Amino acid sequence: MRAGIIGIGSFLPEKVVHNTELEKIVETTNEWIVERTGIQSRRIAEANISSSDLGAEAARLAIENANLKPEDIDMIISASSSPDCTFPATACIIQDKINAKNAAAFDIQAACTGFVYGLVTATQYILSGECKNVLVVGCEVLSKITDWQDRNTCILFGDGAGAVVVSNVQQGGIAASILGADGSGAGLLEVPAGGTREPANLESVKNRRHYIKMNGNEVFKFAVKVFEESIRKIVNKANLTLDHIDLIIPHQANVRIIDAAVKRLKFPMERVVVNLDKYGNMSSASIPVALHEAISMGKIKRGDKVVLVGFGAGLTWGAVLMEWA
Ligand code: UT7
């Protein structure tokens, strides 16, 4: 018995913001952003939209794609680096919006690895027999926690959502997974204020401490390392070699991270999905949106072995190897 993805959906805000528009806000150039990150544009949500709005749209599409009804979902796991609020869980807000009244609902906080953590958690609930259909949602409105005065970070992020339904499958499904964390790197990528360590106050707002802060160079090195290691580990765990892998779908943070890791693995770049040029880094939404695009574009065939690999704040990382049915 295996767990597998039986439905997928994604939803992106309509508004496209090109690099040239960022040239008007901070001291940067389109050329710098493209050369250093590979990003050309990103989607930005309207002011009245929160992560659960995008997540609920993606969730509806995933449930429809699975030929199910919202009441068939018995658990919702939402992963977001930009949740609607500290509590309640964004998953509960999504539950209400899609009217999935039979679902338990909770959030996972694993930043950009959130979708992978959610997918692995969902798999355990399916394999244990505790749940029949688990909805996993990665949803982000990062534009609202981005410091639009900080050129080091504001060029990177975008808004969007992706969702999958995980259920028992007769064929294919999730064959292996790994998760990891190193909390000693927590300070490398964070939103410092707004929690109990540094509660919101006038000073914290004045010092822009409710926005994303990142040590880009350190996170870059970490990302390349865990990307390579995670792929090697998961392929070993599934008793396969890299030659068996048809497609890698990595977290979409920076094309140079992807290039460097793929080069170390000696894996062909044509078998790696990259869509960050259009959407930037959508944290927990990057992987499900890229997976959905790859399926829609016919890049994944029945029987293909696909590896999802995520990495991000925490620090966290994780990978899932699945056979497409
Ligand atoms: O999703 C979670 C994981 N997140 C990531 O994986 C992000 C990882 N980090 C990165 O992708 C890269 O480190 C960045 C894209 C953030 C930065 O690229 P970099 O090649 O590491 O640049 P840098 O930080 O070393 O900066 C090089 C120069 C600096 O100028 P000096 O000190 O050499 O004069 C920066 O001030 O580029 C400057 N710079 C910029 N210039 C124009 C930094 N940001 C910009 C900018 N436009 N937007």
CSV table of C-alpha atoms and ligand atoms in Angstrom, one decimal:
chain,number,residue,atom,x,y,z
A,1,MET,CA,0.0,0.0,0.0
A,2,ARG,CA,1.3,3.5,-0.9
A,3,ALA,CA,0.2,7.0,-0.6
A,4,GLY,CA,0.2,9.2,-3.7
A,5,ILE,CA,-1.0,12.4,-5.2
A,6,ILE,CA,-4.5,12.0,-6.8
A,7,GLY,CA,-5.3,15.6,-7.5
A,8,ILE,CA,-3.4,18.9,-7.9
A,9,GLY,CA,-4.2,22.6,-8.3
A,10,SER,CA,-2.5,25.9,-8.3
A,11,PHE,CA,-3.5,29.5,-8.2
A,12,LEU,CA,-1.5,32.7,-8.9
A,13,PRO,CA,-2.5,36.3,-8.5
A,14,GLU,CA,-3.0,38.1,-11.9
A,15,LYS,CA,-0.7,41.0,-11.3
A,16,VAL,CA,2.7,40.5,-12.9
A,17,VAL,CA,5.6,42.7,-11.6
A,18,HIS,CA,8.7,42.7,-13.9
A,19,ASN,CA,12.2,43.5,-12.6
A,20,THR,CA,12.1,46.8,-14.5
A,21,GLU,CA,9.4,47.9,-12.1
A,22,LEU,CA,11.6,47.1,-9.1
A,23,GLU,CA,14.3,49.4,-10.6
A,24,LYS,CA,11.9,52.3,-9.7
A,25,ILE,CA,11.7,51.2,-6.0
A,26,VAL,CA,15.2,50.2,-5.0
A,27,GLU,CA,18.7,50.6,-6.5
A,28,THR,CA,18.9,47.6,-8.7
A,29,THR,CA,18.8,46.6,-12.4
A,30,ASN,CA,16.9,44.0,-14.4
A,31,GLU,CA,20.3,42.8,-15.6
A,32,TRP,CA,21.6,42.2,-12.0
A,33,ILE,CA,18.5,40.4,-10.9
A,34,VAL,CA,18.4,38.1,-14.0
A,35,GLU,CA,22.2,37.4,-13.8
A,36,ARG,CA,22.3,36.8,-10.0
A,37,THR,CA,18.9,35.0,-9.6
A,38,GLY,CA,17.3,34.0,-12.9
A,39,ILE,CA,14.1,35.8,-11.9
A,40,GLN,CA,12.4,38.1,-14.5
A,41,SER,CA,9.0,38.7,-12.9
A,42,ARG,CA,6.8,37.6,-10.0
A,43,ARG,CA,3.1,37.7,-9.2
A,44,ILE,CA,1.9,40.0,-6.5
A,45,ALA,CA,-1.5,39.7,-4.7
A,46,GLU,CA,-3.8,42.6,-4.3
A,47,ALA,CA,-4.0,44.4,-0.9
A,48,ASN,CA,-7.2,42.6,0.3
A,49,ILE,CA,-5.8,39.1,-0.4
A,50,SER,CA,-4.2,36.9,2.2
A,51,SER,CA,-2.4,33.5,1.9
A,52,SER,CA,-5.6,31.6,2.8
A,53,ASP,CA,-7.4,33.2,-0.2
A,54,LEU,CA,-4.8,31.9,-2.7
A,55,GLY,CA,-4.6,28.6,-0.8
A,56,ALA,CA,-8.4,28.1,-0.9
A,57,GLU,CA,-8.5,28.6,-4.7
A,58,ALA,CA,-5.6,26.1,-5.2
A,59,ALA,CA,-7.3,23.7,-2.8
A,60,ARG,CA,-10.7,23.8,-4.7
A,61,LEU,CA,-8.9,23.0,-7.9
A,62,ALA,CA,-6.9,20.1,-6.4
A,63,ILE,CA,-10.1,18.6,-4.9
A,64,GLU,CA,-11.9,18.9,-8.2
A,65,ASN,CA,-8.9,17.4,-10.0
A,66,ALA,CA,-9.1,14.5,-7.6
A,67,ASN,CA,-12.8,14.0,-8.5
A,68,LEU,CA,-13.7,14.5,-4.8
A,69,LYS,CA,-15.9,16.9,-2.9
A,70,PRO,CA,-14.7,19.2,-0.1
A,71,GLU,CA,-16.5,17.0,2.5
A,72,ASP,CA,-14.4,14.0,1.4
A,73,ILE,CA,-11.3,15.6,2.8
A,74,ASP,CA,-10.5,14.4,6.3
A,75,MET,CA,-7.4,16.5,7.0
A,76,ILE,CA,-6.0,19.8,5.8
A,77,ILE,CA,-2.3,20.6,6.3
A,78,SER,CA,-1.3,24.1,5.3
A,79,ALA,CA,2.3,25.3,5.0
A,80,SER,CA,3.0,29.0,4.8
A,81,SER,CA,5.9,31.3,5.6
A,82,SER,CA,3.3,34.2,5.4
A,83,PRO,CA,0.3,32.8,7.3
A,84,ASP,CA,-2.9,34.9,7.7
A,85,CYS,CA,-2.0,35.4,11.4
A,86,THR,CA,-0.1,33.8,14.3
A,87,PHE,CA,-3.2,31.8,15.1
A,88,PRO,CA,-5.6,30.4,14.2
A,89,ALA,CA,-4.0,28.1,11.7
A,90,THR,CA,-4.3,29.1,8.0
A,91,ALA,CA,-5.5,25.6,7.4
A,92,CYS,CA,-8.6,26.3,9.5
A,93,ILE,CA,-9.4,29.4,7.5
A,94,ILE,CA,-9.0,27.4,4.3
A,95,GLN,CA,-11.2,24.7,5.7
A,96,ASP,CA,-14.0,27.3,6.2
A,97,LYS,CA,-13.5,28.9,2.8
A,98,ILE,CA,-13.8,25.6,0.9
A,99,ASN,CA,-16.4,24.2,3.3
A,100,ALA,CA,-14.4,21.0,4.0
A,101,LYS,CA,-16.4,20.4,7.2
A,102,ASN,CA,-15.2,16.9,7.9
A,103,ALA,CA,-11.5,17.9,7.9
A,104,ALA,CA,-9.1,18.3,10.8
A,105,ALA,CA,-6.9,21.3,10.1
A,106,PHE,CA,-3.5,22.4,11.2
A,107,ASP,CA,-0.4,24.3,9.9
A,108,ILE,CA,3.1,23.2,9.4
A,109,GLN,CA,5.9,25.7,9.8
A,110,ALA,CA,8.9,24.7,7.8
A,111,ALA,CA,9.3,27.8,5.6
A,112,CYS,CA,10.3,26.9,2.0
A,113,THR,CA,10.4,23.2,2.9
A,114,GLY,CA,6.8,23.4,4.2
A,115,PHE,CA,5.2,21.7,1.3
A,116,VAL,CA,7.6,18.8,1.5
A,117,TYR,CA,7.1,18.5,5.3
A,118,GLY,CA,3.3,18.6,4.7
A,119,LEU,CA,3.4,16.0,2.0
A,120,VAL,CA,5.5,13.6,4.1
A,121,THR,CA,3.1,14.2,7.1
A,122,ALA,CA,0.1,13.5,4.9
A,123,THR,CA,1.7,10.3,3.7
A,124,GLN,CA,2.0,9.0,7.3
A,125,TYR,CA,-1.7,9.7,8.0
A,126,ILE,CA,-2.7,7.8,4.8
A,127,LEU,CA,-0.3,4.9,5.4
A,128,SER,CA,-1.5,4.5,9.1
A,129,GLY,CA,-5.1,4.3,7.8
A,130,GLU,CA,-6.0,7.3,10.0
A,131,CYS,CA,-7.1,9.4,7.0
A,132,LYS,CA,-8.5,8.8,3.5
A,133,ASN,CA,-7.9,12.1,1.8
A,134,VAL,CA,-5.4,14.6,3.0
A,135,LEU,CA,-5.2,18.1,1.4
A,136,VAL,CA,-1.8,19.7,1.5
A,137,VAL,CA,-1.6,23.4,0.7
A,138,GLY,CA,1.4,25.6,0.2
A,139,CYS,CA,0.2,29.3,0.1
A,140,GLU,CA,2.1,32.5,0.3
A,141,VAL,CA,1.5,36.3,0.1
A,142,LEU,CA,5.2,37.0,0.8
A,143,SER,CA,4.8,40.5,-0.7
A,144,LYS,CA,3.3,41.6,2.6
A,145,ILE,CA,6.3,40.5,4.7
A,146,THR,CA,8.9,41.7,2.2
A,147,ASP,CA,10.8,44.8,2.9
A,148,TRP,CA,10.3,46.8,-0.3
A,149,GLN,CA,13.3,49.1,0.8
A,150,ASP,CA,15.7,46.1,1.0
A,151,ARG,CA,17.2,45.3,-2.4
A,152,ASN,CA,18.8,42.2,-1.0
A,153,THR,CA,15.5,40.5,-0.5
A,154,CYS,CA,12.7,42.3,-2.3
A,155,ILE,CA,13.8,41.2,-5.7
A,156,LEU,CA,13.4,37.5,-4.7
A,157,PHE,CA,9.9,36.8,-3.6
A,158,GLY,CA,6.5,36.3,-5.2
A,159,ASP,CA,2.9,35.3,-4.2
A,160,GLY,CA,1.1,32.1,-5.1
A,161,ALA,CA,-0.4,28.8,-4.0
A,162,GLY,CA,-0.4,25.1,-4.8
A,163,ALA,CA,-2.3,22.2,-3.4
A,164,VAL,CA,-2.5,18.4,-3.7
A,165,VAL,CA,-4.8,15.7,-2.4
A,166,VAL,CA,-3.0,12.7,-1.0
A,167,SER,CA,-4.8,9.3,-0.8
A,168,ASN,CA,-4.1,5.6,-1.1
A,169,VAL,CA,-3.0,4.6,-4.6
A,170,GLN,CA,-2.9,1.2,-6.3
A,171,GLN,CA,0.0,2.1,-8.5
A,172,GLY,CA,3.0,4.4,-8.2
A,173,GLY,CA,2.9,6.9,-5.3
A,174,ILE,CA,5.4,8.1,-2.8
A,175,ALA,CA,8.3,5.6,-2.6
A,176,ALA,CA,10.7,7.4,-0.2
A,177,SER,CA,11.1,10.6,1.8
A,178,ILE,CA,13.6,12.4,3.9
A,179,LEU,CA,13.3,15.4,6.2
A,180,GLY,CA,16.0,17.4,8.0
A,181,ALA,CA,16.6,20.5,10.1
A,182,ASP,CA,19.5,22.5,11.7
A,183,GLY,CA,18.1,25.1,14.1
A,184,SER,CA,21.6,26.5,14.7
A,185,GLY,CA,21.0,28.4,11.4
A,186,ALA,CA,17.6,29.8,12.4
A,187,GLY,CA,19.0,33.4,12.4
A,188,LEU,CA,20.1,33.2,8.8
A,189,LEU,CA,16.6,33.7,7.4
A,190,GLU,CA,13.8,35.0,9.5
A,191,VAL,CA,11.1,37.5,10.3
A,192,PRO,CA,12.6,38.6,13.6
A,193,ALA,CA,9.7,40.5,15.2
A,194,GLY,CA,6.0,39.8,15.8
A,195,GLY,CA,6.5,36.7,17.9
A,196,THR,CA,7.0,36.2,21.6
A,197,ARG,CA,10.8,36.8,21.4
A,198,GLU,CA,10.3,40.3,20.0
A,199,PRO,CA,6.7,41.3,20.2
A,200,ALA,CA,5.3,44.0,17.9
A,201,ASN,CA,6.0,47.5,19.2
A,202,LEU,CA,6.6,50.9,17.8
A,203,GLU,CA,10.4,50.3,17.8
A,204,SER,CA,10.1,47.0,16.0
A,205,VAL,CA,7.9,48.5,13.3
A,206,LYS,CA,10.2,51.6,12.9
A,207,ASN,CA,13.2,49.2,12.5
A,208,ARG,CA,11.3,47.2,9.9
A,209,ARG,CA,11.8,44.0,11.9
A,210,HIS,CA,8.5,42.5,10.8
A,211,TYR,CA,10.0,41.9,7.3
A,212,ILE,CA,12.1,39.0,5.9
A,213,LYS,CA,15.8,39.3,6.8
A,214,MET,CA,18.3,37.0,5.1
A,215,ASN,CA,22.0,36.4,5.1
A,216,GLY,CA,21.9,35.5,1.3
A,217,ASN,CA,25.4,34.2,1.0
A,218,GLU,CA,25.2,31.7,3.8
A,219,VAL,CA,21.7,30.6,2.8
A,220,PHE,CA,23.0,30.1,-0.7
A,221,LYS,CA,25.8,27.8,0.4
A,222,PHE,CA,23.5,25.8,2.7
A,223,ALA,CA,21.0,25.4,-0.1
A,224,VAL,CA,23.4,24.0,-2.7
A,225,LYS,CA,24.8,21.6,-0.1
A,226,VAL,CA,21.5,20.2,1.2
A,227,PHE,CA,20.0,20.1,-2.3
A,228,GLU,CA,22.8,17.8,-3.5
A,229,GLU,CA,22.9,15.7,-0.3
A,230,SER,CA,19.1,15.3,-0.1
A,231,ILE,CA,18.9,14.0,-3.7
A,232,ARG,CA,21.7,11.5,-3.1
A,233,LYS,CA,20.2,10.3,0.2
A,234,ILE,CA,16.7,9.8,-1.2
A,235,VAL,CA,17.9,8.0,-4.3
A,236,ASN,CA,19.9,5.6,-2.0
A,237,LYS,CA,17.0,5.2,0.3
A,238,ALA,CA,14.8,4.0,-2.6
A,239,ASN,CA,17.5,1.7,-3.8
A,240,LEU,CA,17.8,3.5,-7.1
A,241,THR,CA,20.5,5.5,-8.8
A,242,LEU,CA,20.3,9.0,-10.3
A,243,ASP,CA,19.9,7.5,-13.8
A,244,HIS,CA,16.5,6.2,-12.7
A,245,ILE,CA,15.2,9.7,-11.9
A,246,ASP,CA,13.2,11.3,-14.7
A,247,LEU,CA,12.6,14.7,-13.2
A,248,ILE,CA,13.8,16.8,-10.3
A,249,ILE,CA,11.4,19.6,-9.1
A,250,PRO,CA,13.4,21.8,-6.7
A,251,HIS,CA,12.4,24.7,-4.6
A,252,GLN,CA,12.6,27.8,-6.8
A,253,ALA,CA,14.9,30.1,-4.9
A,254,ASN,CA,17.7,31.0,-7.3
A,255,VAL,CA,18.6,29.5,-10.6
A,256,ARG,CA,22.3,29.6,-9.6
A,257,ILE,CA,21.5,27.3,-6.6
A,258,ILE,CA,19.8,24.9,-8.9
A,259,ASP,CA,22.6,25.0,-11.5
A,260,ALA,CA,25.3,24.5,-8.9
A,261,ALA,CA,23.6,21.5,-7.2
A,262,VAL,CA,22.6,19.9,-10.5
A,263,LYS,CA,26.2,20.2,-11.8
A,264,ARG,CA,27.6,18.6,-8.6
A,265,LEU,CA,25.1,15.7,-9.1
A,266,LYS,CA,26.1,15.5,-12.8
A,267,PHE,CA,22.4,15.4,-13.6
A,268,PRO,CA,21.1,16.7,-16.9
A,269,MET,CA,19.6,20.2,-16.5
A,270,GLU,CA,16.9,19.3,-19.1
A,271,ARG,CA,15.4,17.0,-16.5
A,272,VAL,CA,15.1,19.7,-13.8
A,273,VAL,CA,12.0,22.0,-13.6
A,274,VAL,CA,12.7,25.7,-13.4
A,275,ASN,CA,9.9,28.3,-13.4
A,276,LEU,CA,11.4,30.9,-11.0
A,277,ASP,CA,12.0,33.2,-14.0
A,278,LYS,CA,8.2,33.8,-14.0
A,279,TYR,CA,7.3,33.6,-10.3
A,280,GLY,CA,10.4,34.2,-8.2
A,281,ASN,CA,10.6,32.4,-4.8
A,282,MET,CA,7.1,31.5,-3.6
A,283,SER,CA,8.4,29.6,-0.5
A,284,SER,CA,6.0,26.7,0.3
A,285,ALA,CA,4.1,27.3,-2.9
A,286,SER,CA,7.1,27.0,-5.3
A,287,ILE,CA,7.2,23.2,-5.4
A,288,PRO,CA,3.5,22.4,-5.9
A,289,VAL,CA,3.1,25.2,-8.5
A,290,ALA,CA,6.2,23.8,-10.4
A,291,LEU,CA,4.8,20.2,-10.1
A,292,HIS,CA,1.4,21.3,-11.5
A,293,GLU,CA,3.0,23.2,-14.4
A,294,ALA,CA,5.2,20.2,-15.2
A,295,ILE,CA,2.1,17.9,-15.3
A,296,SER,CA,0.1,20.4,-17.4
A,297,MET,CA,3.0,20.8,-19.9
A,298,GLY,CA,3.2,17.0,-20.3
A,299,LYS,CA,6.6,16.8,-18.7
A,300,ILE,CA,5.6,13.9,-16.4
A,301,LYS,CA,4.4,10.6,-17.9
A,302,ARG,CA,2.9,7.6,-16.1
A,303,GLY,CA,5.7,5.6,-14.5
A,304,ASP,CA,8.1,8.5,-14.3
A,305,LYS,CA,10.2,8.8,-11.1
A,306,VAL,CA,10.0,12.4,-9.8
A,307,VAL,CA,12.0,13.9,-6.9
A,308,LEU,CA,10.8,17.0,-5.1
A,309,VAL,CA,13.5,18.7,-3.1
A,310,GLY,CA,13.0,21.7,-0.7
A,311,PHE,CA,15.2,23.8,1.5
A,312,GLY,CA,14.8,27.0,3.5
A,313,ALA,CA,14.5,28.8,6.8
A,314,GLY,CA,14.8,26.8,10.0
A,315,LEU,CA,17.1,25.7,8.5
A,316,THR,CA,15.1,22.9,7.0
A,317,TRP,CA,15.3,20.6,4.1
A,318,GLY,CA,13.5,17.6,2.7
A,319,ALA,CA,12.8,15.4,-0.4
A,320,VAL,CA,10.1,13.1,-1.7
A,321,LEU,CA,10.6,10.5,-4.4
A,322,MET,CA,7.4,9.4,-6.2
A,323,GLU,CA,6.4,7.3,-9.1
A,324,TRP,CA,3.7,9.0,-11.2
A,325,ALA,CA,0.7,6.8,-11.9
B,1,UT7,O1,13.9,30.3,-0.1
B,1,UT7,C1,14.8,30.1,0.9
B,1,UT7,C2,16.2,30.1,0.4
B,1,UT7,N1,16.6,31.4,-0.1
B,1,UT7,C3,17.6,31.4,-0.9
B,1,UT7,O2,18.1,30.3,-1.2
B,1,UT7,C4,18.3,32.7,-1.3
B,1,UT7,C5,19.8,32.4,-1.3
B,1,UT7,N2,20.6,33.5,-1.6
B,1,UT7,C6,20.7,34.1,-2.9
B,1,UT7,O3,20.0,33.7,-3.7
B,1,UT7,C7,21.7,35.1,-3.1
B,1,UT7,O4,22.7,35.1,-2.1
B,1,UT7,C8,21.2,36.5,-3.4
B,1,UT7,C9,20.4,36.5,-4.7
B,1,UT7,C10,20.3,36.9,-2.3
B,1,UT7,C11,22.3,37.5,-3.5
B,1,UT7,O5,23.2,37.2,-4.6
B,1,UT7,P1,24.7,37.2,-4.4
B,1,UT7,O6,25.3,36.8,-5.7
B,1,UT7,O7,25.0,36.3,-3.2
B,1,UT7,O8,25.1,38.7,-4.1
B,1,UT7,P2,25.8,39.3,-2.8
B,1,UT7,O9,24.8,39.3,-1.6
B,1,UT7,O10,27.1,38.6,-2.6
B,1,UT7,O11,26.0,40.8,-3.3
B,1,UT7,C12,26.9,41.1,-4.3
B,1,UT7,C13,26.8,42.6,-4.6
B,1,UT7,C14,26.8,43.4,-3.3
B,1,UT7,O12,27.5,44.6,-3.6
B,1,UT7,P3,29.1,44.8,-3.2
B,1,UT7,O13,29.1,44.6,-1.7
B,1,UT7,O14,29.8,43.7,-3.9
B,1,UT7,O15,29.4,46.2,-3.6
B,1,UT7,C15,25.4,43.8,-3.0
B,1,UT7,O16,25.2,44.9,-2.3
B,1,UT7,O17,25.5,42.9,-5.2
B,1,UT7,C16,24.8,43.9,-4.4
B,1,UT7,N3,23.4,43.7,-4.5
B,1,UT7,C17,22.7,44.2,-5.4
B,1,UT7,N4,22.9,44.9,-6.5
B,1,UT7,C18,21.9,45.2,-7.3
B,1,UT7,C19,22.6,43.0,-3.6
B,1,UT7,N5,21.4,43.0,-4.0
B,1,UT7,C20,21.3,43.7,-5.2
B,1,UT7,C21,20.3,44.1,-6.1
B,1,UT7,N6,20.7,44.8,-7.2
B,1,UT7,N7,19.0,43.7,-5.9
